PDB file of N, CA and C in Angstrom:
ATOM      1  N   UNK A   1      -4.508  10.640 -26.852  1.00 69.00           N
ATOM      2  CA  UNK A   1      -4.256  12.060 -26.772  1.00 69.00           C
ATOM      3  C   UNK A   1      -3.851  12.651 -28.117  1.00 69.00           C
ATOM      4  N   UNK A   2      -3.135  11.714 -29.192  1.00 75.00           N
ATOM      5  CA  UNK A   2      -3.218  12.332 -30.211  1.00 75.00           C
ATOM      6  C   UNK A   2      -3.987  13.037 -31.561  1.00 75.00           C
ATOM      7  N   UNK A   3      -5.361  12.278 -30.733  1.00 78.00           N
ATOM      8  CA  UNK A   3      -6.858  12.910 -31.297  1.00 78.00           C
ATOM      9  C   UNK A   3      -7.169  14.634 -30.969  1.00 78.00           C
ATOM     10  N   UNK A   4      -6.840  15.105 -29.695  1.00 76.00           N
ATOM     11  CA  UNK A   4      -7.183  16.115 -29.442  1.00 76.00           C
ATOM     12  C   UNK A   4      -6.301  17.357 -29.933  1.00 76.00           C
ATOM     13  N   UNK A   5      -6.730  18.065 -30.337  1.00 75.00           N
ATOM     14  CA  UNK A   5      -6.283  19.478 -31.163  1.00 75.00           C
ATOM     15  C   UNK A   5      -5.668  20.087 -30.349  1.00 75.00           C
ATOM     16  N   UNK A   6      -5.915  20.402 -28.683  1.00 77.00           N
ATOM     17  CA  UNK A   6      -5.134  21.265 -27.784  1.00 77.00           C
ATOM     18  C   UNK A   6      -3.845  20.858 -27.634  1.00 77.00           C
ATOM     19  N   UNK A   7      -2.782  21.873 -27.228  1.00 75.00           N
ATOM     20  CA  UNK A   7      -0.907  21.594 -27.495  1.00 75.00           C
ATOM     21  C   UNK A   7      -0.940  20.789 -26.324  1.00 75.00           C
ATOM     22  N   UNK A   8       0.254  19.567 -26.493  1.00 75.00           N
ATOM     23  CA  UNK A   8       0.593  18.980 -26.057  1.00 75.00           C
ATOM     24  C   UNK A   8       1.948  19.045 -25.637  1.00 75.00           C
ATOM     25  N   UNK A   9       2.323  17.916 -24.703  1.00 78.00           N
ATOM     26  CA  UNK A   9       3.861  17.752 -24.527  1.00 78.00           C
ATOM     27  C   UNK A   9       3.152  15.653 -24.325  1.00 78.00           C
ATOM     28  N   UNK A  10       4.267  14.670 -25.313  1.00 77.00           N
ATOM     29  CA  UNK A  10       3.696  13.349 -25.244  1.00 77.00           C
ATOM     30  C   UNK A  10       5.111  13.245 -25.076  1.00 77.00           C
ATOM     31  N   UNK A  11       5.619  11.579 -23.784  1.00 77.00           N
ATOM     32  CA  UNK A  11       6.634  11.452 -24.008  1.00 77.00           C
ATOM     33  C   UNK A  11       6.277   9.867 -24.188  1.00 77.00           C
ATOM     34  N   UNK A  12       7.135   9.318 -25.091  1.00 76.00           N
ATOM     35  CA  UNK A  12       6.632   7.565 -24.973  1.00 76.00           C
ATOM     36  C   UNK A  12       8.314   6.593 -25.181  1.00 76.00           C
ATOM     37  N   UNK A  13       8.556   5.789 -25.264  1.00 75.00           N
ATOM     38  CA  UNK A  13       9.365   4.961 -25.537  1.00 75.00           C
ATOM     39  C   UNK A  13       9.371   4.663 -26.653  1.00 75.00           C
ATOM     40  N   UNK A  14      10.602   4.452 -27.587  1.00 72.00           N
ATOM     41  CA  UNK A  14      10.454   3.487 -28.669  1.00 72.00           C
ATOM     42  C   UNK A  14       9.792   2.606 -29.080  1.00 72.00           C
ATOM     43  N   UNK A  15      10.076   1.490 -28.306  1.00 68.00           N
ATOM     44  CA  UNK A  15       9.297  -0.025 -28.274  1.00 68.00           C
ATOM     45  C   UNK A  15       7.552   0.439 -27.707  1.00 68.00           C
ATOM     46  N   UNK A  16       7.374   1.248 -27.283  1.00 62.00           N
ATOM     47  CA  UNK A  16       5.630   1.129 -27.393  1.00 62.00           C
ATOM     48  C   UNK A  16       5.280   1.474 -28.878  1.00 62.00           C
ATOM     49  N   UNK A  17       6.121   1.448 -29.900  1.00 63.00           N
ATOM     50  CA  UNK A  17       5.690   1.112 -31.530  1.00 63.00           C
ATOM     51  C   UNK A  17       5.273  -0.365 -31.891  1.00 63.00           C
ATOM     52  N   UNK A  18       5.972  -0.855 -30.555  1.00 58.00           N
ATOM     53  CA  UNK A  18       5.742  -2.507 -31.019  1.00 58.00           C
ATOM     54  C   UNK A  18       6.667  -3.060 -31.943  1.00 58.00           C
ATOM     55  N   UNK A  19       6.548  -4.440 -32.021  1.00 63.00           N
ATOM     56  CA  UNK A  19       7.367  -4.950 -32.763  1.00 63.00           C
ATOM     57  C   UNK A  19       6.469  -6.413 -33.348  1.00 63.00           C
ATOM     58  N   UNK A  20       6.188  -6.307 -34.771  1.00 67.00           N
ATOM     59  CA  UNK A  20       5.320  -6.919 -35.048  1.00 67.00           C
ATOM     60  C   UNK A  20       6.543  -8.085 -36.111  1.00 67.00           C
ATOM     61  N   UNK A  21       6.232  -9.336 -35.856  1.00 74.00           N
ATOM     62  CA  UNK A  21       7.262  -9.947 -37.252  1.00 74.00           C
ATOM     63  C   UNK A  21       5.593 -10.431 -37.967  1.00 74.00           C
ATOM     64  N   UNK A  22       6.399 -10.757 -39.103  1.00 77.00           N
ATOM     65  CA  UNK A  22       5.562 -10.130 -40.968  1.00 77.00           C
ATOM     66  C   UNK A  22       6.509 -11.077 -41.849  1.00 77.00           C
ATOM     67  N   UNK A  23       5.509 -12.314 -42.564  1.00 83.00           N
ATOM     68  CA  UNK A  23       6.786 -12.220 -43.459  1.00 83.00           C
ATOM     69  C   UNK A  23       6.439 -11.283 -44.613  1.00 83.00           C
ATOM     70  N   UNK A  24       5.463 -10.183 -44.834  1.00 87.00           N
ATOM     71  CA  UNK A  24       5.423  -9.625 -45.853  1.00 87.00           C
ATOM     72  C   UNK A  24       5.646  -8.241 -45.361  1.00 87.00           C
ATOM     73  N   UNK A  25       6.609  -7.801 -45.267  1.00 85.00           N
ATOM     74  CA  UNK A  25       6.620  -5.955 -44.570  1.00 85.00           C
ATOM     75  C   UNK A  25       6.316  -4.979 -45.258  1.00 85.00           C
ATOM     76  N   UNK A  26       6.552  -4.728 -46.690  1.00 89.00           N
ATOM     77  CA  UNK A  26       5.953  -4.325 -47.634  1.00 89.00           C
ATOM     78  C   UNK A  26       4.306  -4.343 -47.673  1.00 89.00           C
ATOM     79  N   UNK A  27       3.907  -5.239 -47.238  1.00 90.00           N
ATOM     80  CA  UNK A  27       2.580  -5.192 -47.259  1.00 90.00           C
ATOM     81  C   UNK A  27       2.005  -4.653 -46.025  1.00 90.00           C
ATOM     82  N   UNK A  28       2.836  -4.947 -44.904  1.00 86.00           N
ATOM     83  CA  UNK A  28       1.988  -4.735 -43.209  1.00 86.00           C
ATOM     84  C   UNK A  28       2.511  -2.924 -43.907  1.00 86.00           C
ATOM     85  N   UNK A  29       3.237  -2.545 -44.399  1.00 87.00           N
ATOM     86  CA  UNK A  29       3.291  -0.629 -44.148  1.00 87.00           C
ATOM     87  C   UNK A  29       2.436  -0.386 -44.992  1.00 87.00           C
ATOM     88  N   UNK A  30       1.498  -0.914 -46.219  1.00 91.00           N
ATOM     89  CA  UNK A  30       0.800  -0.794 -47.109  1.00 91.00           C
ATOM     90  C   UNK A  30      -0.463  -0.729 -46.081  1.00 91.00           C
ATOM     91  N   UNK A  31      -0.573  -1.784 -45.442  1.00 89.00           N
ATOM     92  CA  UNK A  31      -1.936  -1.459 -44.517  1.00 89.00           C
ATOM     93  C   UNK A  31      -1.983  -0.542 -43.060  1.00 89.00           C
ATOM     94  N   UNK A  32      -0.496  -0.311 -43.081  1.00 85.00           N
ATOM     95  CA  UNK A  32      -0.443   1.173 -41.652  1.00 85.00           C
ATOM     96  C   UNK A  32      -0.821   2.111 -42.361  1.00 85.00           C
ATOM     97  N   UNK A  33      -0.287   2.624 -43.759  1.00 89.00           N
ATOM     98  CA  UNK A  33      -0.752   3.888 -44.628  1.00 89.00           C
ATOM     99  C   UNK A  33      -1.783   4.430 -45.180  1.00 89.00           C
ATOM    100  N   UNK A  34      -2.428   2.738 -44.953  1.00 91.00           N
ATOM    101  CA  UNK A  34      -3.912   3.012 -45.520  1.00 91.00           C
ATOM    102  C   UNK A  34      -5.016   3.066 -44.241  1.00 91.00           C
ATOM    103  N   UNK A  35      -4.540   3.157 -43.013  1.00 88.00           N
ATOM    104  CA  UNK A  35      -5.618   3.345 -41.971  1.00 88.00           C
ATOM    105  C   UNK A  35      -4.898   4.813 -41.468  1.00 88.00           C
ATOM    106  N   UNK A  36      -6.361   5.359 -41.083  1.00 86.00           N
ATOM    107  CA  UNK A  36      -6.477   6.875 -40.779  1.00 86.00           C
ATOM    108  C   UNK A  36      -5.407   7.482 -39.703  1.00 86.00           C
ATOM    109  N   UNK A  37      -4.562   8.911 -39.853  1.00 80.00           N
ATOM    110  CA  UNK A  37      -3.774   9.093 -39.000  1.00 80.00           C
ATOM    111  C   UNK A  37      -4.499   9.495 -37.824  1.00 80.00           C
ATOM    112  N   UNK A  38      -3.641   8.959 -36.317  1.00 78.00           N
ATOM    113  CA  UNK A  38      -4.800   9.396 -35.214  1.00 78.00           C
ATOM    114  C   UNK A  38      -4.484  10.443 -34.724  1.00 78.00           C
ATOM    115  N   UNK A  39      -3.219  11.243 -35.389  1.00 79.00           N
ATOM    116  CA  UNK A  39      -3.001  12.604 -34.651  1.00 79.00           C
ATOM    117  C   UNK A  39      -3.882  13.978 -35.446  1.00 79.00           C
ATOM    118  N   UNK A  40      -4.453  14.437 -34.503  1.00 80.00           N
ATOM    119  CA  UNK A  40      -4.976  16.109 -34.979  1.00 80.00           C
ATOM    120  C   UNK A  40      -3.622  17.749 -34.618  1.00 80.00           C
ATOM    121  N   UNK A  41      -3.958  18.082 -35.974  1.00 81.00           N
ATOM    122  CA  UNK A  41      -2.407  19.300 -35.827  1.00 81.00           C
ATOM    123  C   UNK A  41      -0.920  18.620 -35.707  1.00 81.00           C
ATOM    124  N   UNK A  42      -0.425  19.743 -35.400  1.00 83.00           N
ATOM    125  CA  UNK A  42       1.362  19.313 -35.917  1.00 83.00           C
ATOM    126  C   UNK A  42       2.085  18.420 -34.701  1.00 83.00           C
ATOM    127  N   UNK A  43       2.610  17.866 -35.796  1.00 85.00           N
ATOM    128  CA  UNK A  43       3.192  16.318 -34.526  1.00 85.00           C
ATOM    129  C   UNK A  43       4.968  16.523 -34.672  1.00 85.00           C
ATOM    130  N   UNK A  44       5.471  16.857 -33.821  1.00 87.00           N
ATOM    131  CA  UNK A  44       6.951  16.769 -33.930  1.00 87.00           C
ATOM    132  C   UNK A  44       7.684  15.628 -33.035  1.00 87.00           C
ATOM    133  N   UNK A  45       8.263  15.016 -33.783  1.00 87.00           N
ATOM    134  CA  UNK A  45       9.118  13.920 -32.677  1.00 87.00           C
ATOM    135  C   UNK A  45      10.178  14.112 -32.406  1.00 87.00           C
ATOM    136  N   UNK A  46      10.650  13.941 -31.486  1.00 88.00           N
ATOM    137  CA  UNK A  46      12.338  13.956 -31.018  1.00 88.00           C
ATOM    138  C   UNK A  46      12.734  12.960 -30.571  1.00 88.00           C
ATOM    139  N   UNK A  47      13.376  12.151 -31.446  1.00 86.00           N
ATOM    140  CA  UNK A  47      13.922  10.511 -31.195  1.00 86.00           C
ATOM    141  C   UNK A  47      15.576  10.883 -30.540  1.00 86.00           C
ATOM    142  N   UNK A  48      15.613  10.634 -29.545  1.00 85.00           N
ATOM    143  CA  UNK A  48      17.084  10.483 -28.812  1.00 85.00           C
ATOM    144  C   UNK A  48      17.587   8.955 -29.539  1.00 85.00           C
ATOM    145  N   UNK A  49      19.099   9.255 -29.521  1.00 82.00           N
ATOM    146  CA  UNK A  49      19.680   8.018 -30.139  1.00 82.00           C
ATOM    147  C   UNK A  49      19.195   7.349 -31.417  1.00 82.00           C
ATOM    148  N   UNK A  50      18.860   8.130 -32.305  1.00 83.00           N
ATOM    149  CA  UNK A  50      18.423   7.807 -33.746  1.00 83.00           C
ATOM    150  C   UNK A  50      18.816   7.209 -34.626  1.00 83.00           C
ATOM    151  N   UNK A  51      20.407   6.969 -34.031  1.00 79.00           N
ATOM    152  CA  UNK A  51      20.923   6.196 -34.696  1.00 79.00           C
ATOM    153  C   UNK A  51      20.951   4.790 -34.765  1.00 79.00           C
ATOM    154  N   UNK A  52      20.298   4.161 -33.497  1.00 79.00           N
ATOM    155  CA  UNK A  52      19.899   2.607 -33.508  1.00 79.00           C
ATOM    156  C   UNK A  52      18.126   2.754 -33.755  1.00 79.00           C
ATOM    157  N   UNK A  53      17.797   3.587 -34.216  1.00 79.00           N
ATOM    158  CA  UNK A  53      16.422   3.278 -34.557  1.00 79.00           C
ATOM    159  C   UNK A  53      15.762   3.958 -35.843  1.00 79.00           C
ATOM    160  N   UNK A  54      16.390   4.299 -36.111  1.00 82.00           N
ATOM    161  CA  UNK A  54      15.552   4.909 -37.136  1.00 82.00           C
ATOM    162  C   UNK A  54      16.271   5.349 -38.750  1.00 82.00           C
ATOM    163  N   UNK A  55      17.541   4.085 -38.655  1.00 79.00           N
ATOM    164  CA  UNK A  55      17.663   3.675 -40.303  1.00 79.00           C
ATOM    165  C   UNK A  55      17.381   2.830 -40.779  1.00 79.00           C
ATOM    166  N   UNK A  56      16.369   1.869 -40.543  1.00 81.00           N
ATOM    167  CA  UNK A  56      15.340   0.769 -41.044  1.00 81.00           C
ATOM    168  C   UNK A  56      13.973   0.542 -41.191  1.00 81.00           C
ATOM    169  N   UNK A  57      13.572  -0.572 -40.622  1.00 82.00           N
ATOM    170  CA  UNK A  57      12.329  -0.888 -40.598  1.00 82.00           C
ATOM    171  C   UNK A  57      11.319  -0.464 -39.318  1.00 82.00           C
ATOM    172  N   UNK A  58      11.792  -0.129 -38.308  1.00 82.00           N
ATOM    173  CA  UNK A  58      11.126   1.012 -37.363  1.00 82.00           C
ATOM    174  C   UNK A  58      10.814   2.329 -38.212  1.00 82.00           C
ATOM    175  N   UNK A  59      11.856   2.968 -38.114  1.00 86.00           N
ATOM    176  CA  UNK A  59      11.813   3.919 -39.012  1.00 86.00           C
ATOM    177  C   UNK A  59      10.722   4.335 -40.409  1.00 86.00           C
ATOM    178  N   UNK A  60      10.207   3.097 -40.664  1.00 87.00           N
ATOM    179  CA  UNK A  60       9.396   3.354 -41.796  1.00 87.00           C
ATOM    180  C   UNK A  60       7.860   2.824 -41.467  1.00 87.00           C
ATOM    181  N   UNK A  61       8.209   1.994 -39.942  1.00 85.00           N
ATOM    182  CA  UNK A  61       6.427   1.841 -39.373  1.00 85.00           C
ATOM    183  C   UNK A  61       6.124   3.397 -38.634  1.00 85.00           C
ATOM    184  N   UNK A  62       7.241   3.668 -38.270  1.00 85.00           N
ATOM    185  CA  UNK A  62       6.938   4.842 -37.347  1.00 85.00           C
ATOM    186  C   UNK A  62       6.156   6.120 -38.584  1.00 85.00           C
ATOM    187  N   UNK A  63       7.026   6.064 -39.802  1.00 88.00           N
ATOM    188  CA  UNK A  63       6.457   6.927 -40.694  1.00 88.00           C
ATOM    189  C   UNK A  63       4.981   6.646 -41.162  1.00 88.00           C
ATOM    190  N   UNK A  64       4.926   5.414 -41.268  1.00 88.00           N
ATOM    191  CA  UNK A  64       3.432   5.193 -42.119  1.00 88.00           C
ATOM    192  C   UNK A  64       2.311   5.124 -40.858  1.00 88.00           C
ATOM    193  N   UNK A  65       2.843   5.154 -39.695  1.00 85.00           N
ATOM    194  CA  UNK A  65       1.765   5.476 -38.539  1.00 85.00           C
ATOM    195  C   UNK A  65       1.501   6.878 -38.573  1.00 85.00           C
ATOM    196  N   UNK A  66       2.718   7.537 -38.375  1.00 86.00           N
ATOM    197  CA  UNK A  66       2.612   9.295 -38.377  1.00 86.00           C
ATOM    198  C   UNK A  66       2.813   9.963 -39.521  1.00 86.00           C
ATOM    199  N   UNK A  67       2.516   9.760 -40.999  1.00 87.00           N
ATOM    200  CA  UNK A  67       2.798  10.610 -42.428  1.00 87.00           C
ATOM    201  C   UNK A  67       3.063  12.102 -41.952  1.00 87.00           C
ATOM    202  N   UNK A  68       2.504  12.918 -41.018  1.00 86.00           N
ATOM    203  CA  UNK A  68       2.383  13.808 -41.250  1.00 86.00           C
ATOM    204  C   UNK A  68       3.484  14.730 -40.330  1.00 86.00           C
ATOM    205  N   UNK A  69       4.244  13.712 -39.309  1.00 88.00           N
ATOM    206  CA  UNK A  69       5.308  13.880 -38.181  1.00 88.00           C
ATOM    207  C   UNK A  69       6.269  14.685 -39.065  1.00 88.00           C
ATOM    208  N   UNK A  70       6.743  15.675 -38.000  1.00 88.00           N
ATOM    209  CA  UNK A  70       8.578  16.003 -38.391  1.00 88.00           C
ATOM    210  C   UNK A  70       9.584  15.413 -37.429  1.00 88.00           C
ATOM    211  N   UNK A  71      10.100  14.577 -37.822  1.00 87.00           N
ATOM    212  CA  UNK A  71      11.433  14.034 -36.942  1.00 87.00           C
ATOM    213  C   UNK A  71      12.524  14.831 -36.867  1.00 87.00           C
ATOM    214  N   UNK A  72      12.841  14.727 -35.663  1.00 88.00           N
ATOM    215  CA  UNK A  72      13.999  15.306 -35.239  1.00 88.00           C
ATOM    216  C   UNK A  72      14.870  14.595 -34.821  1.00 88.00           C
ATOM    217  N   UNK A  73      16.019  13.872 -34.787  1.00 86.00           N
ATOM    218  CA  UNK A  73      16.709  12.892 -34.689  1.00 86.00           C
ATOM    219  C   UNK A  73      17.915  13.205 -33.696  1.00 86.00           C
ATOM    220  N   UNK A  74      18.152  12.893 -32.589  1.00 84.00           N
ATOM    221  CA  UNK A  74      19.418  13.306 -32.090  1.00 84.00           C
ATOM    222  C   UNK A  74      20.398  11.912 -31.901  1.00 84.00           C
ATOM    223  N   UNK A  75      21.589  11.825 -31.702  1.00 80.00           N
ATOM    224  CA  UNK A  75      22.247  10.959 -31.725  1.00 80.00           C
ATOM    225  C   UNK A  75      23.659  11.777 -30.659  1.00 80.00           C
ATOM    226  N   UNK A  76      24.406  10.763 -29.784  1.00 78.00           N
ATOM    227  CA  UNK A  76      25.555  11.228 -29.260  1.00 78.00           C
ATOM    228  C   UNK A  76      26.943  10.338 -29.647  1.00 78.00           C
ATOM    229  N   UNK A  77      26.065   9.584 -30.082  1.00 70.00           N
ATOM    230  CA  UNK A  77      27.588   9.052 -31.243  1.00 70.00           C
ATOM    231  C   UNK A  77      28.562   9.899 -31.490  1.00 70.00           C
ATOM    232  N   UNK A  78      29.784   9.967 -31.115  1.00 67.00           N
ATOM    233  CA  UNK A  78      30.756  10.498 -32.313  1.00 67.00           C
ATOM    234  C   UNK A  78      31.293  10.043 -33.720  1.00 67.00           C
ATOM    235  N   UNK A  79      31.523  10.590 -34.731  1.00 63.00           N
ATOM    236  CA  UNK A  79      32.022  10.390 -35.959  1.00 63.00           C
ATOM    237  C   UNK A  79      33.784   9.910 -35.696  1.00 63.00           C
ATOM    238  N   UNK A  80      34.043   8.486 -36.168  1.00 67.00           N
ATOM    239  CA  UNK A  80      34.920   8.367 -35.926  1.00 67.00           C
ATOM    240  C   UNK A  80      35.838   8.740 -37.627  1.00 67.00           C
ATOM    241  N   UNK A  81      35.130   8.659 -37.845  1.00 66.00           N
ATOM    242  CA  UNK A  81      35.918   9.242 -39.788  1.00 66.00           C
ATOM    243  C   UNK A  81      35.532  10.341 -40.551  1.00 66.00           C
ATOM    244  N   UNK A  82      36.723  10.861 -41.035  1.00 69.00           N
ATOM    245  CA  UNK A  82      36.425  12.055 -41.454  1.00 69.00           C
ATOM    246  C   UNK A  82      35.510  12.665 -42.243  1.00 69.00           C
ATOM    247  N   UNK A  83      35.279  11.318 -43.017  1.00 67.00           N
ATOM    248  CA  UNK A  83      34.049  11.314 -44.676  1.00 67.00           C
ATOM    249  C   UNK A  83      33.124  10.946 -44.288  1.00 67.00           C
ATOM    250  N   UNK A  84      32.663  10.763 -42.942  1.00 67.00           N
ATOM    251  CA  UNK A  84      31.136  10.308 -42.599  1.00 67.00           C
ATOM    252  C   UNK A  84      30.072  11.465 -42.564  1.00 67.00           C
ATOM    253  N   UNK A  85      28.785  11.068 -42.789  1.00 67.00           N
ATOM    254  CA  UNK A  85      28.066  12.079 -43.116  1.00 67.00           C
ATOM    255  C   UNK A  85      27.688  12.615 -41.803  1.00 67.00           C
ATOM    256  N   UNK A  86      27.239  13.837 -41.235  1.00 66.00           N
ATOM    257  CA  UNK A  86      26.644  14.626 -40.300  1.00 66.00           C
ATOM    258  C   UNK A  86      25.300  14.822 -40.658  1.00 66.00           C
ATOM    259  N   UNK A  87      24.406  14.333 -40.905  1.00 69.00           N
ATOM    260  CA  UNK A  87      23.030  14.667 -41.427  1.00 69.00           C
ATOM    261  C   UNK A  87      22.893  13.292 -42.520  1.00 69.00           C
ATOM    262  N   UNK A  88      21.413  13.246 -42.077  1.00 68.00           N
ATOM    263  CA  UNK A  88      20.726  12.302 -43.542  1.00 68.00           C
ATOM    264  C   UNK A  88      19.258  12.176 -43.913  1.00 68.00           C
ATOM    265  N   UNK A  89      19.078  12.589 -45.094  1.00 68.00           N
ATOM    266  CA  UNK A  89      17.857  12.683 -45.328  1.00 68.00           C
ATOM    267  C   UNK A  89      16.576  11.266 -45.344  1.00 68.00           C
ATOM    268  N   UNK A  90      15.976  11.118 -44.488  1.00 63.00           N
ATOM    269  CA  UNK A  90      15.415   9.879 -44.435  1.00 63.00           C
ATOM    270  C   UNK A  90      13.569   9.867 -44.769  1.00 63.00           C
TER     271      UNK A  90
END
């Protein structure tokens, strides 16, 4: 469905990104970036709980699958310290 140009609503799970082990990861995102994106028009994601997924290596297959995505990240964590950041640019 992400081929077709007409608006959507997609809902999917995390883990249907898969989970591939690599001992070269650097290289497996070198070859996600270099095969064609399959979405047509604007792709927005809204990752619930962003905070266990998407400050690593998910986070950067999910990007080199979708280059062209805007993430939206929600999290219900509270900040337990005062100097912790509220936002991060990823």
């Amino acid at each position: 469905q992400l081929g077709q140009a007409a608006p959507r609503l997609l809902c999917s799970l995390i883990h249907k990104f898969g989970r591939r082990e690599t001992d070269n990861f650097e290289e497996f995102i070198k070859e996600l970036e270099a095969q064609p994106t399959p979405a047509v028009g604007e792709l927005f994601l809204f990752v619930d709980e962003c905070h266990r997924t998407q400050g690593g290596k998910l986070h950067r297959v999910m990007k080199a699958l979708l280059p062209g995505a805007v993430f939206i990240g929600f999290t219900g964590t509270p900040l337990l310290a005062k100097d912790r950041a509220t936002s991060r640019e990823v």
